[in-house]
mmCIF file of C-alpha atoms and ligand atoms in Angstrom:
data_model
loop_
_atom_site.group_PDB
_atom_site.id
_atom_site.type_symbol
_atom_site.label_atom_id
_atom_site.label_comp_id
_atom_site.label_asym_id
_atom_site.label_seq_id
_atom_site.Cartn_x
_atom_site.Cartn_y
_atom_site.Cartn_z
ATOM 1 C CA MET F 1 0.020 -0.223 0.251
ATOM 2 C CA ASN F 2 0.964 3.144 -0.035
ATOM 3 C CA LYS F 3 2.191 5.381 2.439
ATOM 4 C CA ILE F 4 1.220 8.849 0.962
ATOM 5 C CA LYS F 5 -2.094 10.028 -0.778
ATOM 6 C CA ILE F 6 -2.310 12.915 -1.445
ATOM 7 C CA ILE F 7 -6.169 15.052 -2.423
ATOM 8 C CA SER F 8 -7.405 18.122 -1.810
ATOM 9 C CA GLY F 9 -10.661 18.616 0.783
ATOM 10 C CA ASP F 10 -11.203 20.521 3.664
ATOM 11 C CA ILE F 11 -9.037 18.699 6.619
ATOM 12 C CA THR F 12 -12.132 18.570 8.942
ATOM 13 C CA LYS F 13 -13.868 16.172 7.152
ATOM 14 C CA LEU F 14 -11.484 13.913 7.550
ATOM 15 C CA ASP F 15 -11.566 10.802 8.762
ATOM 16 C CA VAL F 16 -8.785 10.310 10.177
ATOM 17 C CA ASP F 17 -6.275 9.348 13.681
ATOM 18 C CA ALA F 18 -4.908 13.336 13.629
ATOM 19 C CA ILE F 19 -5.374 15.866 11.690
ATOM 20 C CA VAL F 20 -2.421 18.792 12.010
ATOM 21 C CA ASN F 21 -2.996 22.463 12.876
ATOM 22 C CA ALA F 22 -0.878 24.992 11.270
ATOM 23 C CA ALA F 23 -1.072 26.557 14.849
ATOM 24 C CA ASN F 24 0.133 30.552 15.764
ATOM 25 C CA ARG F 25 1.843 30.601 18.869
ATOM 26 C CA SER F 26 0.280 31.459 21.781
ATOM 27 C CA LEU F 27 -2.143 28.016 20.514
ATOM 28 C CA LEU F 28 -4.766 30.137 20.711
ATOM 29 C CA GLY F 29 -6.961 29.547 17.056
ATOM 30 C CA GLY F 30 -6.341 32.467 14.511
ATOM 31 C CA GLY F 31 -7.128 31.794 10.683
ATOM 32 C CA GLY F 32 -6.573 29.852 8.410
ATOM 33 C CA VAL F 33 -6.719 25.937 8.723
ATOM 34 C CA ASP F 34 -6.898 26.845 12.844
ATOM 35 C CA GLY F 35 -10.157 28.614 12.533
ATOM 36 C CA ALA F 36 -11.464 26.144 10.123
ATOM 37 C CA ILE F 37 -10.228 23.607 12.925
ATOM 38 C CA HIS F 38 -11.247 25.573 16.220
ATOM 39 C CA ARG F 39 -15.022 25.896 15.051
ATOM 40 C CA ALA F 40 -14.777 22.186 13.394
ATOM 41 C CA ALA F 41 -14.058 20.912 16.877
ATOM 42 C CA GLY F 42 -16.255 23.273 19.113
ATOM 43 C CA PRO F 43 -15.138 25.564 21.930
ATOM 44 C CA GLU F 44 -13.189 22.680 24.313
ATOM 45 C CA LEU F 45 -10.565 22.530 21.834
ATOM 46 C CA LEU F 46 -9.933 26.764 22.983
ATOM 47 C CA ASP F 47 -9.734 24.606 26.252
ATOM 48 C CA TYR F 48 -7.727 22.373 26.422
ATOM 49 C CA CYS F 49 -5.658 24.428 24.346
ATOM 50 C CA ARG F 50 -4.981 27.410 27.079
ATOM 51 C CA SER F 51 -3.026 24.230 29.361
ATOM 52 C CA LEU F 52 -1.153 24.433 27.243
ATOM 53 C CA GLY F 53 0.605 27.376 28.292
ATOM 54 C CA GLY F 54 1.663 28.111 23.611
ATOM 55 C CA CYS F 55 4.147 26.407 21.642
ATOM 56 C CA GLU F 56 7.419 27.209 19.809
ATOM 57 C CA THR F 57 8.012 27.453 16.026
ATOM 58 C CA GLY F 58 9.088 24.420 14.856
ATOM 59 C CA GLU F 59 7.742 22.535 17.939
ATOM 60 C CA ALA F 60 4.529 20.197 17.793
ATOM 61 C CA LYS F 61 1.901 19.776 21.062
ATOM 62 C CA ILE F 62 -1.557 17.110 21.315
ATOM 63 C CA THR F 63 -4.587 17.233 22.298
ATOM 64 C CA PRO F 64 -8.125 15.626 21.304
ATOM 65 C CA GLY F 65 -10.408 15.992 18.188
ATOM 66 C CA PHE F 66 -13.402 16.945 20.000
ATOM 67 C CA ASN F 67 -16.058 17.223 17.657
ATOM 68 C CA LEU F 68 -13.863 16.877 14.961
ATOM 69 C CA PRO F 69 -14.216 13.655 13.034
ATOM 70 C CA ALA F 70 -10.047 12.934 13.972
ATOM 71 C CA LYS F 71 -9.586 11.500 17.529
ATOM 72 C CA TRP F 72 -6.353 13.843 18.208
ATOM 73 C CA VAL F 73 -4.769 17.099 16.662
ATOM 74 C CA ILE F 74 -1.514 18.154 17.069
ATOM 75 C CA HIS F 75 -0.693 21.621 16.780
ATOM 76 C CA THR F 76 1.978 23.145 15.230
ATOM 77 C CA VAL F 77 3.679 25.901 14.341
ATOM 78 C CA GLY F 78 5.165 27.438 11.522
ATOM 79 C CA PRO F 79 7.282 29.904 11.040
ATOM 80 C CA VAL F 80 6.622 32.682 9.130
ATOM 81 C CA TRP F 81 8.745 33.866 6.336
ATOM 82 C CA ARG F 82 10.425 36.554 6.242
ATOM 83 C CA GLY F 83 13.386 36.062 2.987
ATOM 84 C CA GLY F 84 14.770 32.037 3.497
ATOM 85 C CA ASP F 85 17.615 33.505 5.881
ATOM 86 C CA ASN F 86 16.056 33.522 9.049
ATOM 87 C CA ARG F 87 16.760 29.053 9.690
ATOM 88 C CA GLU F 88 12.387 29.142 7.502
ATOM 89 C CA ALA F 89 13.424 25.622 6.165
ATOM 90 C CA GLU F 90 14.817 24.383 8.922
ATOM 91 C CA LEU F 91 11.738 25.376 10.881
ATOM 92 C CA LEU F 92 9.261 24.153 7.876
ATOM 93 C CA GLN F 93 11.455 20.358 8.998
ATOM 94 C CA SER F 94 10.653 20.771 12.333
ATOM 95 C CA CYS F 95 6.901 20.892 12.440
ATOM 96 C CA TYR F 96 6.502 17.441 10.131
ATOM 97 C CA SER F 97 8.862 15.984 11.982
ATOM 98 C CA ASN F 98 8.082 16.851 15.319
ATOM 99 C CA SER F 99 4.400 15.972 14.027
ATOM 100 C CA MET F 100 5.171 12.895 13.402
ATOM 101 C CA ASN F 101 7.497 11.874 16.192
ATOM 102 C CA ILE F 102 4.274 13.073 18.303
ATOM 103 C CA ALA F 103 1.739 10.393 15.576
ATOM 104 C CA HIS F 104 4.482 7.864 16.109
ATOM 105 C CA GLU F 105 4.431 7.881 19.658
ATOM 106 C CA LYS F 106 0.653 8.026 20.817
ATOM 107 C CA SER F 107 0.859 4.428 17.819
ATOM 108 C CA ILE F 108 -1.170 7.447 15.567
ATOM 109 C CA LYS F 109 -1.955 4.423 12.671
ATOM 110 C CA SER F 110 -3.155 8.163 9.695
ATOM 111 C CA ILE F 111 -2.358 10.487 10.151
ATOM 112 C CA ALA F 112 -3.158 14.725 7.601
ATOM 113 C CA PHE F 113 -1.505 17.473 7.053
ATOM 114 C CA PRO F 114 -1.959 21.129 6.019
ATOM 115 C CA ALA F 115 0.522 23.261 3.658
ATOM 116 C CA ILE F 116 1.927 24.657 6.613
ATOM 117 C CA SER F 117 3.341 28.335 6.228
ATOM 118 C CA THR F 118 2.007 28.775 2.864
ATOM 119 C CA GLY F 119 -0.893 30.576 4.276
ATOM 120 C CA VAL F 120 -1.438 33.920 5.967
ATOM 121 C CA TYR F 121 2.472 33.029 7.093
ATOM 122 C CA GLY F 122 3.786 33.644 3.573
ATOM 123 C CA TYR F 123 6.405 30.260 2.679
ATOM 124 C CA PRO F 124 6.494 30.022 -1.093
ATOM 125 C CA LYS F 125 4.237 26.810 -2.005
ATOM 126 C CA PRO F 126 5.823 24.388 -3.885
ATOM 127 C CA GLN F 127 10.223 24.986 -1.552
ATOM 128 C CA ALA F 128 7.572 24.860 1.679
ATOM 129 C CA ALA F 129 6.125 20.917 -0.491
ATOM 130 C CA GLU F 130 9.353 20.212 -0.990
ATOM 131 C CA ILE F 131 10.439 19.896 2.320
ATOM 132 C CA ALA F 132 6.095 18.786 3.520
ATOM 133 C CA VAL F 133 7.360 15.264 1.053
ATOM 134 C CA ASN F 134 10.979 15.207 1.849
ATOM 135 C CA THR F 135 10.440 15.629 5.741
ATOM 136 C CA VAL F 136 7.863 12.491 5.197
ATOM 137 C CA LEU F 137 9.117 10.019 3.218
ATOM 138 C CA LYS F 138 12.242 10.333 5.011
ATOM 139 C CA PHE F 139 9.787 9.262 8.567
ATOM 140 C CA LEU F 140 7.861 7.051 7.192
ATOM 141 C CA LYS F 141 11.585 4.852 5.570
ATOM 142 C CA ASP F 142 12.865 4.821 9.841
ATOM 143 C CA HIS F 143 8.589 3.990 11.076
ATOM 144 C CA GLN F 144 6.573 1.142 10.513
ATOM 145 C CA LEU F 145 4.266 4.012 12.886
ATOM 146 C CA PRO F 146 1.772 5.803 10.853
ATOM 147 C CA GLN F 147 0.980 3.734 8.142
ATOM 148 C CA GLN F 148 -0.970 6.546 5.581
ATOM 149 C CA VAL F 149 0.599 10.187 6.041
ATOM 150 C CA ILE F 150 -2.198 12.801 4.347
ATOM 151 C CA PHE F 151 -1.225 16.249 1.708
ATOM 152 C CA THR F 152 -5.028 18.005 1.923
ATOM 153 C CA CYS F 153 -4.574 20.590 -0.036
ATOM 154 C CA PHE F 154 -7.061 23.365 -0.182
ATOM 155 C CA SER F 155 -6.124 24.771 -3.248
ATOM 156 C CA PRO F 156 -5.628 23.355 -7.314
ATOM 157 C CA GLU F 157 -2.832 24.891 -7.140
ATOM 158 C CA ASP F 158 -0.997 23.050 -3.361
ATOM 159 C CA LEU F 159 -3.043 19.688 -5.404
ATOM 160 C CA GLU F 160 -0.670 19.822 -9.205
ATOM 161 C CA ILE F 161 3.022 21.478 -6.954
ATOM 162 C CA TYR F 162 1.568 17.913 -4.101
ATOM 163 C CA ASN F 163 2.102 15.827 -6.957
ATOM 164 C CA GLN F 164 4.939 17.452 -8.734
ATOM 165 C CA VAL F 165 7.359 17.245 -6.036
ATOM 166 C CA TYR F 166 5.729 13.839 -5.001
ATOM 167 C CA LYS F 167 6.627 12.556 -8.413
ATOM 168 C CA LYS F 168 10.265 13.594 -7.859
ATOM 169 C CA TYR F 169 10.878 11.721 -5.029
ATOM 170 C CA SER F 170 9.069 9.183 -4.361
HETATM 171 P P1 LIG G 201 -0.019 29.365 8.540
HETATM 172 O O1 LIG G 201 -0.544 30.539 9.676
HETATM 173 O O2 LIG G 201 0.988 28.035 9.004
HETATM 174 O O3 LIG G 201 0.886 29.897 6.687
HETATM 175 P P2 LIG G 201 -3.039 29.205 7.560
HETATM 176 O O4 LIG G 201 -4.152 27.914 7.913
HETATM 177 O O5 LIG G 201 -2.861 30.832 6.258
HETATM 178 O O6 LIG G 201 -1.805 28.688 7.641
HETATM 179 O O7 LIG G 201 -2.441 28.002 5.648
HETATM 180 C C1 LIG G 201 -2.345 26.588 5.550
HETATM 181 C C2 LIG G 201 -2.856 26.104 4.718
HETATM 182 O O8 LIG G 201 -3.695 25.772 5.328
HETATM 183 C C3 LIG G 201 -2.941 27.215 3.606
HETATM 184 O O9 LIG G 201 -2.458 26.059 1.709
HETATM 185 C C4 LIG G 201 -4.301 27.108 3.159
HETATM 186 O O10 LIG G 201 -5.115 27.223 1.734
HETATM 187 C C5 LIG G 201 -4.450 26.158 3.537
HETATM 188 N N1 LIG G 201 -6.061 25.644 4.471
HETATM 189 C C6 LIG G 201 -7.306 27.055 4.928
HETATM 190 N N2 LIG G 201 -8.392 26.092 5.160
HETATM 191 C C7 LIG G 201 -7.313 24.653 5.647
HETATM 192 C C8 LIG G 201 -8.473 23.578 5.659
HETATM 193 N N3 LIG G 201 -10.081 24.060 5.959
HETATM 194 N N4 LIG G 201 -8.502 22.446 5.168
HETATM 195 C C9 LIG G 201 -7.014 22.280 4.114
HETATM 196 N N5 LIG G 201 -6.545 23.569 4.242
HETATM 197 C C10 LIG G 201 -6.922 24.760 4.829
#
């Protein structure tokens, strides 16, 4: 079975063990995918997040999914794009590897990622997709779990970019 799937859709609708949230450092919600996840999970998610004390850029923290179909939400904070010389690539890579590490620790079988940092945070989409795909492929080489990783594309442009990048590396 192919461990990686690239789909187009809304991550909040996915029936997977965990979805990843492109959060901000407060972990108290925001716009974009973060707002959509909080709306779909319900107010209990925000209450739970208040107890976590925020999250550093590149790090990840896990919460229940509450009203989401997904059992868990892994919140990670992507870097804001500031031209590329401010450790953006390294920090984005950490988002993917720390999220995969948490999933592995929790014996999560299926996990879905959005395109972290590529919305309001302005990370160039093709470069971000290269990091996403390569970091996950490397992790899957060394680990049995998760068995299934889904890259969720929210626009036709993202779908095209992910498919091209995946073709190149797989
Ligand atoms: P960031 O602040 O990390 O840039 P954004 O939420 O602004 O986060 O954007 C990250 C990516 O998530 C963008 O590609 C955006 O199109 C996408 N996105 C927004 N809403 C959803 C959703 N409901 N499901 C999947 N992806 C989404």
